[in-house]
CSV table of C-alpha atoms in Angstrom, one decimal:
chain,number,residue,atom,x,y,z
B,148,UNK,CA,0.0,0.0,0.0
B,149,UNK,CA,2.8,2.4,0.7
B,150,UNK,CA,4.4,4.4,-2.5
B,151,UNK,CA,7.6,3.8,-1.5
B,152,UNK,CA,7.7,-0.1,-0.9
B,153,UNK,CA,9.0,-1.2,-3.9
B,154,UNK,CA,11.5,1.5,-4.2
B,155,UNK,CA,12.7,0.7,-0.7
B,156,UNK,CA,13.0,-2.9,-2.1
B,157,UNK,CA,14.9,-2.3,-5.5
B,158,UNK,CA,16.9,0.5,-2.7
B,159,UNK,CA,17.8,-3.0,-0.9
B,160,UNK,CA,19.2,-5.2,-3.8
B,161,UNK,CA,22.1,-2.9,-4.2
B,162,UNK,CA,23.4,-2.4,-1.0
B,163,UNK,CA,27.0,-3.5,-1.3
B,164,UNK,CA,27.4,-7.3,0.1
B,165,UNK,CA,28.1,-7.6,4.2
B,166,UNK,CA,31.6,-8.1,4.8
B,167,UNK,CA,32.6,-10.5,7.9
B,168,UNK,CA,34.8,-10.0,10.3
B,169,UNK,CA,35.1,-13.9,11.1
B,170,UNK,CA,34.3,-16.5,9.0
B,171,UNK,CA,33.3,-20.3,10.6
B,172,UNK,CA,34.1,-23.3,7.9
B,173,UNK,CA,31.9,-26.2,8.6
B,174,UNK,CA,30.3,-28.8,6.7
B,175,UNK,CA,27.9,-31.5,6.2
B,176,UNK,CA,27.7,-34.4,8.3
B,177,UNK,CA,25.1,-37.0,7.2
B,178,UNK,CA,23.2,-37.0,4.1
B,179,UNK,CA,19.8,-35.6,6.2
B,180,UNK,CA,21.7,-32.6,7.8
B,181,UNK,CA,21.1,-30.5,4.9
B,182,UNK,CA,17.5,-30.6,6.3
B,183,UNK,CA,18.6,-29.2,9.8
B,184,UNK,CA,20.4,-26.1,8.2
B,185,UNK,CA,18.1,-22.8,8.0
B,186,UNK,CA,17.5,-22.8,3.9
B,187,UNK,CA,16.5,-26.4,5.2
B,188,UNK,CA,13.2,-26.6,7.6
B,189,UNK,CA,13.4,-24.4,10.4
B,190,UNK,CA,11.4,-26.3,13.1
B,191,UNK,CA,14.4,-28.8,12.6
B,192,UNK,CA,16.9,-26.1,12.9
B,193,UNK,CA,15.7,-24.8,16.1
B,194,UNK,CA,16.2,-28.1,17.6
B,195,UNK,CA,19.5,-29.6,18.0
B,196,UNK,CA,20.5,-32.1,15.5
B,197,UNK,CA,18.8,-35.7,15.7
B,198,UNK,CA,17.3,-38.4,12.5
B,199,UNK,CA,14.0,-38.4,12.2
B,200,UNK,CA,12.0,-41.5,10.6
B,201,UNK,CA,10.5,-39.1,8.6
B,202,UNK,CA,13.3,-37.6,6.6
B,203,UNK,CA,13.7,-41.1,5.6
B,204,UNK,CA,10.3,-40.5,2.7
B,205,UNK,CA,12.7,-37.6,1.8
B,206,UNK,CA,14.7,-39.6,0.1
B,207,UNK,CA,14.7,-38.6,-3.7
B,208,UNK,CA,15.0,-35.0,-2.4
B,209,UNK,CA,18.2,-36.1,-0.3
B,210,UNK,CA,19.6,-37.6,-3.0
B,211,UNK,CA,19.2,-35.0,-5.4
B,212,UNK,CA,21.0,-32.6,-2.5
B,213,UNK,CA,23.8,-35.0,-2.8
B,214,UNK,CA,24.0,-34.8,-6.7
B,215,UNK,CA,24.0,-31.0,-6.1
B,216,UNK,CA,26.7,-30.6,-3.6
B,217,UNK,CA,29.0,-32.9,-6.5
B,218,UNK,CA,28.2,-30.2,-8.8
B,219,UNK,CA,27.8,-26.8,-6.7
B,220,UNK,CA,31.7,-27.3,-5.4
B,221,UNK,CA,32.3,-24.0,-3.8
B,222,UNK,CA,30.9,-22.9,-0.2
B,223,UNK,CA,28.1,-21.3,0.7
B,224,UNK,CA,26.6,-18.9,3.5
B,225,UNK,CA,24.3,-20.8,6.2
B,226,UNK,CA,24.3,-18.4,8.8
B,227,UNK,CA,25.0,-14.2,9.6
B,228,UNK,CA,25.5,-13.3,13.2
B,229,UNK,CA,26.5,-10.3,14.9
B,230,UNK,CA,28.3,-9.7,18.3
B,231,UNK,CA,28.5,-6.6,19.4
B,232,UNK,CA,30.9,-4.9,16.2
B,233,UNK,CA,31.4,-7.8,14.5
B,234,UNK,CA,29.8,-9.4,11.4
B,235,UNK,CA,30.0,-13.5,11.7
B,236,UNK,CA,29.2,-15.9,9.1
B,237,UNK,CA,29.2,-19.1,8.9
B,238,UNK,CA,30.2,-21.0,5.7
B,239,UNK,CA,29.3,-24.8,4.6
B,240,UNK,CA,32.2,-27.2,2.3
B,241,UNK,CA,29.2,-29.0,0.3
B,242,UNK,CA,31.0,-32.4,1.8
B,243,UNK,CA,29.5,-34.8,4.1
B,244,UNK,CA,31.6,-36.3,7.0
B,245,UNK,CA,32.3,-39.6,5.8
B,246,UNK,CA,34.2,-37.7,2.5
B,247,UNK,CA,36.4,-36.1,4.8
B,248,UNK,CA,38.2,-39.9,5.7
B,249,UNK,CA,38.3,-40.9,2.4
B,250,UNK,CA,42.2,-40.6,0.8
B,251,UNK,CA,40.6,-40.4,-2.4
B,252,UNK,CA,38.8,-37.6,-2.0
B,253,UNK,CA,41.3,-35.4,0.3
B,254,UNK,CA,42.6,-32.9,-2.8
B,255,UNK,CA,39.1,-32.2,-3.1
B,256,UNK,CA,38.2,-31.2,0.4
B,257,UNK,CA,41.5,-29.0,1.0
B,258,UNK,CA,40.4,-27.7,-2.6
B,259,UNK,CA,37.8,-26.2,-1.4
B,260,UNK,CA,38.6,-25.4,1.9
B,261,UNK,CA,42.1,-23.4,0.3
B,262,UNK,CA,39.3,-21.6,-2.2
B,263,UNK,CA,37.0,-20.7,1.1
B,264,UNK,CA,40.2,-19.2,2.8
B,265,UNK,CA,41.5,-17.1,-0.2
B,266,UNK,CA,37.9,-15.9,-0.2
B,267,UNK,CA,37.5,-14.7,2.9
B,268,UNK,CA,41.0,-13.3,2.4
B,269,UNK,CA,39.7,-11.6,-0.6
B,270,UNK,CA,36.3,-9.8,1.6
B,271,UNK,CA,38.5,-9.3,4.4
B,272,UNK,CA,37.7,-11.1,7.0
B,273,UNK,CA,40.2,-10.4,10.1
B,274,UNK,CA,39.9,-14.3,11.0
B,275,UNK,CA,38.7,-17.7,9.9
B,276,UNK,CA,38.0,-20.5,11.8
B,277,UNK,CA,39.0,-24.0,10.7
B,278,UNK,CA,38.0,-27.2,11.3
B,279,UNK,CA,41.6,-29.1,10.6
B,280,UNK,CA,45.0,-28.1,11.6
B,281,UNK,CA,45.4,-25.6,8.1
B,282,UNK,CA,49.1,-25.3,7.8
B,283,UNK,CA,49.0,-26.2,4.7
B,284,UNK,CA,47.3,-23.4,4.0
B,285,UNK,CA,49.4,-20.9,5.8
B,286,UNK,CA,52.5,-22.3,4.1
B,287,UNK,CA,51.2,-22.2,0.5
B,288,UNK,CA,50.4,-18.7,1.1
B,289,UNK,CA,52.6,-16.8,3.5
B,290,UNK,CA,51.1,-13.6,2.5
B,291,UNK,CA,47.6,-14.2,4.0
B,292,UNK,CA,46.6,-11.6,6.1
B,293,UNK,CA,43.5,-13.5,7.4
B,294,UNK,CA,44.0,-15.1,10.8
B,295,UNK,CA,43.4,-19.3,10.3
B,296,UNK,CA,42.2,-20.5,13.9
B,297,UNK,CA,42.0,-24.1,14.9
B,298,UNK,CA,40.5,-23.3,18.0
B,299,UNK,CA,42.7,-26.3,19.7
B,300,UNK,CA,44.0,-23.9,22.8
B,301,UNK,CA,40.3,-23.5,23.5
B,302,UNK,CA,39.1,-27.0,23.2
B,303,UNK,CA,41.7,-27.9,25.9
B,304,UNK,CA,40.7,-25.4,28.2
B,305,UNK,CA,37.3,-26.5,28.1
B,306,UNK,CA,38.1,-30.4,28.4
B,307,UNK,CA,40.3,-29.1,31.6
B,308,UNK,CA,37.6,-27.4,33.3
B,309,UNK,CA,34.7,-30.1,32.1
B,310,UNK,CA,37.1,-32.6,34.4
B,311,UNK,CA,34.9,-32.7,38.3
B,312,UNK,CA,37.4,-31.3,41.0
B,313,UNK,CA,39.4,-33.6,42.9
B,314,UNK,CA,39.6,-36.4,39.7
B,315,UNK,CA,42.8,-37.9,40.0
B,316,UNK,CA,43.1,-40.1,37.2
B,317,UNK,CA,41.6,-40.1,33.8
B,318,UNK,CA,41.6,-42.7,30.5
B,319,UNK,CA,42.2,-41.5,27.4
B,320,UNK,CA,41.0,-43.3,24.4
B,321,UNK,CA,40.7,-42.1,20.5
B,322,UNK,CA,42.6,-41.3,17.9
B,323,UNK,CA,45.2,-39.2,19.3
B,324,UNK,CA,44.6,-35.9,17.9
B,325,UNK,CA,46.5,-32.3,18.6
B,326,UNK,CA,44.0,-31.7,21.3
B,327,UNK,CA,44.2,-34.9,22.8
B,328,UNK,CA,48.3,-34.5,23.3
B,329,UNK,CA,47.7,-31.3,25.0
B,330,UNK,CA,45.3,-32.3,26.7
B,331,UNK,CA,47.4,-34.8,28.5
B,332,UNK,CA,50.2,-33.0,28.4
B,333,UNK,CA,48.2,-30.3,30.3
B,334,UNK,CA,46.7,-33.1,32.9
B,335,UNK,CA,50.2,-34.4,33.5
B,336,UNK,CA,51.6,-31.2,34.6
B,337,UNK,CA,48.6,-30.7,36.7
B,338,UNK,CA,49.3,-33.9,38.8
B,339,UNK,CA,46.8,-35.9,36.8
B,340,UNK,CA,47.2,-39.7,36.1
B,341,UNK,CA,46.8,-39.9,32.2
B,342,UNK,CA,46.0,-44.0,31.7
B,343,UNK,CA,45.9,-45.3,28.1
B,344,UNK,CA,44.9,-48.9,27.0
B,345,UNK,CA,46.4,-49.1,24.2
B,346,UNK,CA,50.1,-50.0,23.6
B,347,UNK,CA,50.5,-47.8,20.5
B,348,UNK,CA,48.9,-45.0,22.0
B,349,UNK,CA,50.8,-45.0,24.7
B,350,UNK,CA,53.8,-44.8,22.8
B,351,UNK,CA,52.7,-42.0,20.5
B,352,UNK,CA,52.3,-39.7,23.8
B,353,UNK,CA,55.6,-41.2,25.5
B,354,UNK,CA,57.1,-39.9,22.6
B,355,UNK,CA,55.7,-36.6,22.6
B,356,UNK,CA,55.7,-35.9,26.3
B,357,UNK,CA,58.7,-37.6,27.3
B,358,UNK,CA,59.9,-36.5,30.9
B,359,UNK,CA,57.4,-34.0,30.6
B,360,UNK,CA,54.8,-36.6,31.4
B,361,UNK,CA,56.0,-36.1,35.0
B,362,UNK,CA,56.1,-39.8,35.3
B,363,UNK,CA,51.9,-39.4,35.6
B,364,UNK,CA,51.7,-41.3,32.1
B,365,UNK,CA,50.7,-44.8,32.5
B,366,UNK,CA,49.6,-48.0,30.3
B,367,UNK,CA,46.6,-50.2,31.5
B,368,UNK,CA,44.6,-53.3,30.7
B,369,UNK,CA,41.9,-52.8,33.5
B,370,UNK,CA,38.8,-50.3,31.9
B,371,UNK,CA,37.1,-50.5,35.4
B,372,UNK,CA,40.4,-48.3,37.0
B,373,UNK,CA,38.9,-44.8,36.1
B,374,UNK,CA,35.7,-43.0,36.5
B,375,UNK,CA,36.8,-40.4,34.0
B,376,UNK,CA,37.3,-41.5,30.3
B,377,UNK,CA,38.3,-38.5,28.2
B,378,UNK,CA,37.2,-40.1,24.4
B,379,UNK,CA,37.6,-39.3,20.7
B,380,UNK,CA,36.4,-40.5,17.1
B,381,UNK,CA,37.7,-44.4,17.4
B,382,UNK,CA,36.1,-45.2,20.4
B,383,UNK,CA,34.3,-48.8,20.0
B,384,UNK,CA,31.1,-50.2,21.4
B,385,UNK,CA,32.5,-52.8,23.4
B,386,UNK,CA,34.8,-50.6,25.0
B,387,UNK,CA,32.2,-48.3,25.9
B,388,UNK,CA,30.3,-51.6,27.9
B,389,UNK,CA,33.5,-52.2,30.1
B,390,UNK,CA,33.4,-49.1,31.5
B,391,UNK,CA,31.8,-48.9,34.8
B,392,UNK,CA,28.6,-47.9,36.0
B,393,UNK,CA,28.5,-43.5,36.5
B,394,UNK,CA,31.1,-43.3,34.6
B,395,UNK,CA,31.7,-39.8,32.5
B,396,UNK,CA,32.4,-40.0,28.6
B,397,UNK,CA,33.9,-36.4,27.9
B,398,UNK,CA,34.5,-36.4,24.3
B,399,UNK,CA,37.7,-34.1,22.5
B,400,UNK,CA,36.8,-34.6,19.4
B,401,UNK,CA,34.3,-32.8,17.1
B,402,UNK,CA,32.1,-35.5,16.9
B,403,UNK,CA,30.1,-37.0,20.4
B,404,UNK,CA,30.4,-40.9,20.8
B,405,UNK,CA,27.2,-43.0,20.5
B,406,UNK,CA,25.0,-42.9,24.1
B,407,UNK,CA,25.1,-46.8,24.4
B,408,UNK,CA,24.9,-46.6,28.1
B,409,UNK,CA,21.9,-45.1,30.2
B,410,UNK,CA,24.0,-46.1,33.3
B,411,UNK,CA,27.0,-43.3,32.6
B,412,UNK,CA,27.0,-39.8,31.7
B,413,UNK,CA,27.9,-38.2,28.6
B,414,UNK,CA,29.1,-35.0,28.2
B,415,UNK,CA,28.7,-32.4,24.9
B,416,UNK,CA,31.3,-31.7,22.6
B,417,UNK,CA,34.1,-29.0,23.6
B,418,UNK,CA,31.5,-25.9,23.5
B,419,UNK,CA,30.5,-22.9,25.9
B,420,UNK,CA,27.3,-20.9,26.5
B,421,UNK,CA,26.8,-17.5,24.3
B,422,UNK,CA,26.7,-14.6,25.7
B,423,UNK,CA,23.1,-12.6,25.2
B,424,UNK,CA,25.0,-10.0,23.6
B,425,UNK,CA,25.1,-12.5,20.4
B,426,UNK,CA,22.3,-11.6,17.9
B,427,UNK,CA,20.2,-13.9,15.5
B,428,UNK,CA,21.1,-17.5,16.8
B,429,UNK,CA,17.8,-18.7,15.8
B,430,UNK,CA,19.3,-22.6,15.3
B,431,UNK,CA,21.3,-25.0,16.3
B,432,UNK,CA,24.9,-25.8,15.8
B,433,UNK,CA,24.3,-29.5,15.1
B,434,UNK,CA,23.6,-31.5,18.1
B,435,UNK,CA,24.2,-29.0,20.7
B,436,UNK,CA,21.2,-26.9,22.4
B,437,UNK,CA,20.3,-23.8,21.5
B,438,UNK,CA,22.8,-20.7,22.4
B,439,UNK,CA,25.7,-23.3,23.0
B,440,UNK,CA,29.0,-22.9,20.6
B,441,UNK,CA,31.3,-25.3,20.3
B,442,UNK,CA,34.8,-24.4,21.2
B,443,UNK,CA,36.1,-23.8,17.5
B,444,UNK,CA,33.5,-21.3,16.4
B,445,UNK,CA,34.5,-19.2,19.0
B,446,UNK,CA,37.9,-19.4,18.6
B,447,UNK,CA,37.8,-17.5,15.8
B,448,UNK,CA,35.6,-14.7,17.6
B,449,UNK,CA,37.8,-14.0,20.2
B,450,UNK,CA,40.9,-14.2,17.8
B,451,UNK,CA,38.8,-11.0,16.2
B,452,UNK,CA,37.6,-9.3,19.5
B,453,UNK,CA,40.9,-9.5,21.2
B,454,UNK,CA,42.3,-8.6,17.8
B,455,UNK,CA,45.1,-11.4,18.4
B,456,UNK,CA,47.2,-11.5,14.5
B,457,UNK,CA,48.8,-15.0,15.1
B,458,UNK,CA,47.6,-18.6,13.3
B,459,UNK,CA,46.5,-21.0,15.3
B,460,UNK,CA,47.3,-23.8,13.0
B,461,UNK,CA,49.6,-26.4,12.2
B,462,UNK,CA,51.1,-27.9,15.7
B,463,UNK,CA,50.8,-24.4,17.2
B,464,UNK,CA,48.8,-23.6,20.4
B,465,UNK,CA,47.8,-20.4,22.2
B,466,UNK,CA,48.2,-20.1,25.7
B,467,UNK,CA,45.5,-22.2,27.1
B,468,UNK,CA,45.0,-19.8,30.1
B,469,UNK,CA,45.0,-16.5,28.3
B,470,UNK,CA,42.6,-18.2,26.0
B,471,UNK,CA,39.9,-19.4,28.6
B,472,UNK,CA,40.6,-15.9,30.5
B,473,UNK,CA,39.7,-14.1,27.0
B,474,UNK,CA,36.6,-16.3,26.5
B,475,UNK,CA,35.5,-15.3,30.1
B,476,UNK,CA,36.0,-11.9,29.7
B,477,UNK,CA,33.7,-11.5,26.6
B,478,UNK,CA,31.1,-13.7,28.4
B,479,UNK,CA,30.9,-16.9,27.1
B,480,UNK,CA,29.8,-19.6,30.1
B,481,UNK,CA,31.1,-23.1,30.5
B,482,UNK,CA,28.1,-25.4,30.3
């Protein structure tokens, strides 16, 4: 009804495009989770991530959404945030998780995550947040002047303070990833028995740590010794049976174990509470609740609002304390 609707609207088309500040990578999981994201349906968004029987007469459409993400192979924008001065987006690889452990199809994923870098370099972002190590990235181009941010430093001080006061000793079981050798690095020096199960595990972080273990790195057959099981992506069913009743599964990897037990506890993955400051979180990031970000989204944020120029990337870490200090400071809550 009002004259000046649809030149308000044509007004609106060219406005020049948002540039972020920080820029999340993510990606696909399963083959339904393209339903959970907000172009997908938004009563599924709200709610954190879980398969529904009914996605299942989606089928065809799934399909086709696979067929498209073969031949759409560049990122796209899935959600815009703001805190306080900065812009945040957050960017989707169109590759599902299972593509992300197959050798064959590695060159295409750093592809396109190396594309999704030089384009955030290109708008200007201040820093990106990555969901791998990415010094390969920093190495094939040293003149970036976007900030890559694992979020690792983050995601240990989380795991350290997730650990109940007065634990003593703690299993470790998973692929052994960069956060899982500072994690125990960080338990040992605390005063922390670190127990590992297996033989070629234990080696790996012998190796690492050395006397730097504190002599509080120890091999162990028994599964029943520790209440505490600090567990990433190759934990297997029946090990999850032998552990005892109450026991807590804390998981460090990006990905939560199975709940096979109704007798133990399982904690999230590596996130925090958002502060209220944070504007138009009207989903879910994956399985987590709503207003809860996992640790290496908001890596990257802080990297920005603390205006920290150093990669976090490669075998590099932050200092875990100034990190969790940072992340206090600007309000973000442990859960």
């Amino acid at each position: 009804m009002d004259k000046s609707s649809d030149t308000l609207y044509e007004n609106s088309l060219k406005r020049k495009e948002e540039t972020p500040n920080v820029v999340h990578l993510t990606h696909l999981t399963t083959p339904e989770s393209i339903y959970h994201l907000r172009f997908g349906f938004a009563s599924l968004a709200s709610k954190p991530y879980s398969s529904a029987w009914y996605l299942w007469l989606l089928w065809p459409v799934t399909l086709w959404s696979m067929v498209l993400t073969r031949i759409y192979r560049r990122t796209f924008v899935v959600e815009r945030n703001r805190f306080h001065q900065l812009r945040l987006q957050t960017w989707a690889i169109p590759k599902y998780g299972i593509q992300y452990r197959l050798k064959w199809q590695k060159e295409s994923v750093n592809n396109m995550i190396e594309e999704a870098v030089l384009e955030a370099e290109e708008k200007g972002a201040s820093g990106e947040e990555l969901n791998r190590y990415g010094e390969v990235y920093v190495k094939k181009h040293p003149q970036l002047k976007v900030t890559l941010v694992d979020g690792s430093s983050l995601a240990v001080a989380v795991l350290l303070n997730s650990i109940p006061k007065g634990t003593t000793q703690v299993l470790l079981r998973g692929n052994l990833t960069k956060v899982a050798f500072a994690v125990a690095f960080a338990l040992c020096q605390k005063g922390i028995q670190v127990t590992v199960l297996r033989e070629d595990e234990y080696e790996k972080l012998d190796k690492s740590l050395g006397t730097k273990s504190e002599g509080k790195l120890v091999t162990s057959k028994s599964y029943s010794s520790c209440k505490v099981w600090l567990v990433g992506d190759d934990l297997t069913e029946e090990e999850q049976r032998k552990a005892n009743k109450g026991t807590l599964f804390i998981p460090f990897s990006q990905l939560p174990p199975k709940k096979l037990r109704k007798d133990c506890f399982y904690h999230t993955t590596p996130a925090m509470q958002t502060p209220t400051a944070l504007e138009n979180v009207d989903s879910c990031e994956n399985w987590l609740p709503r207003r809860v970000m996992s640790v290496w989204r908001i890596a990257g944020i802080l990297h920005a609002l603390e205006g920290w120029e150093e990669h976090e990337c490669g075998y590099t870490m932050s200092n875990i304390d100034k990190v969790w200090e940072a992340c206090l400071k600007h309000g973000f809550q442990p859960l």
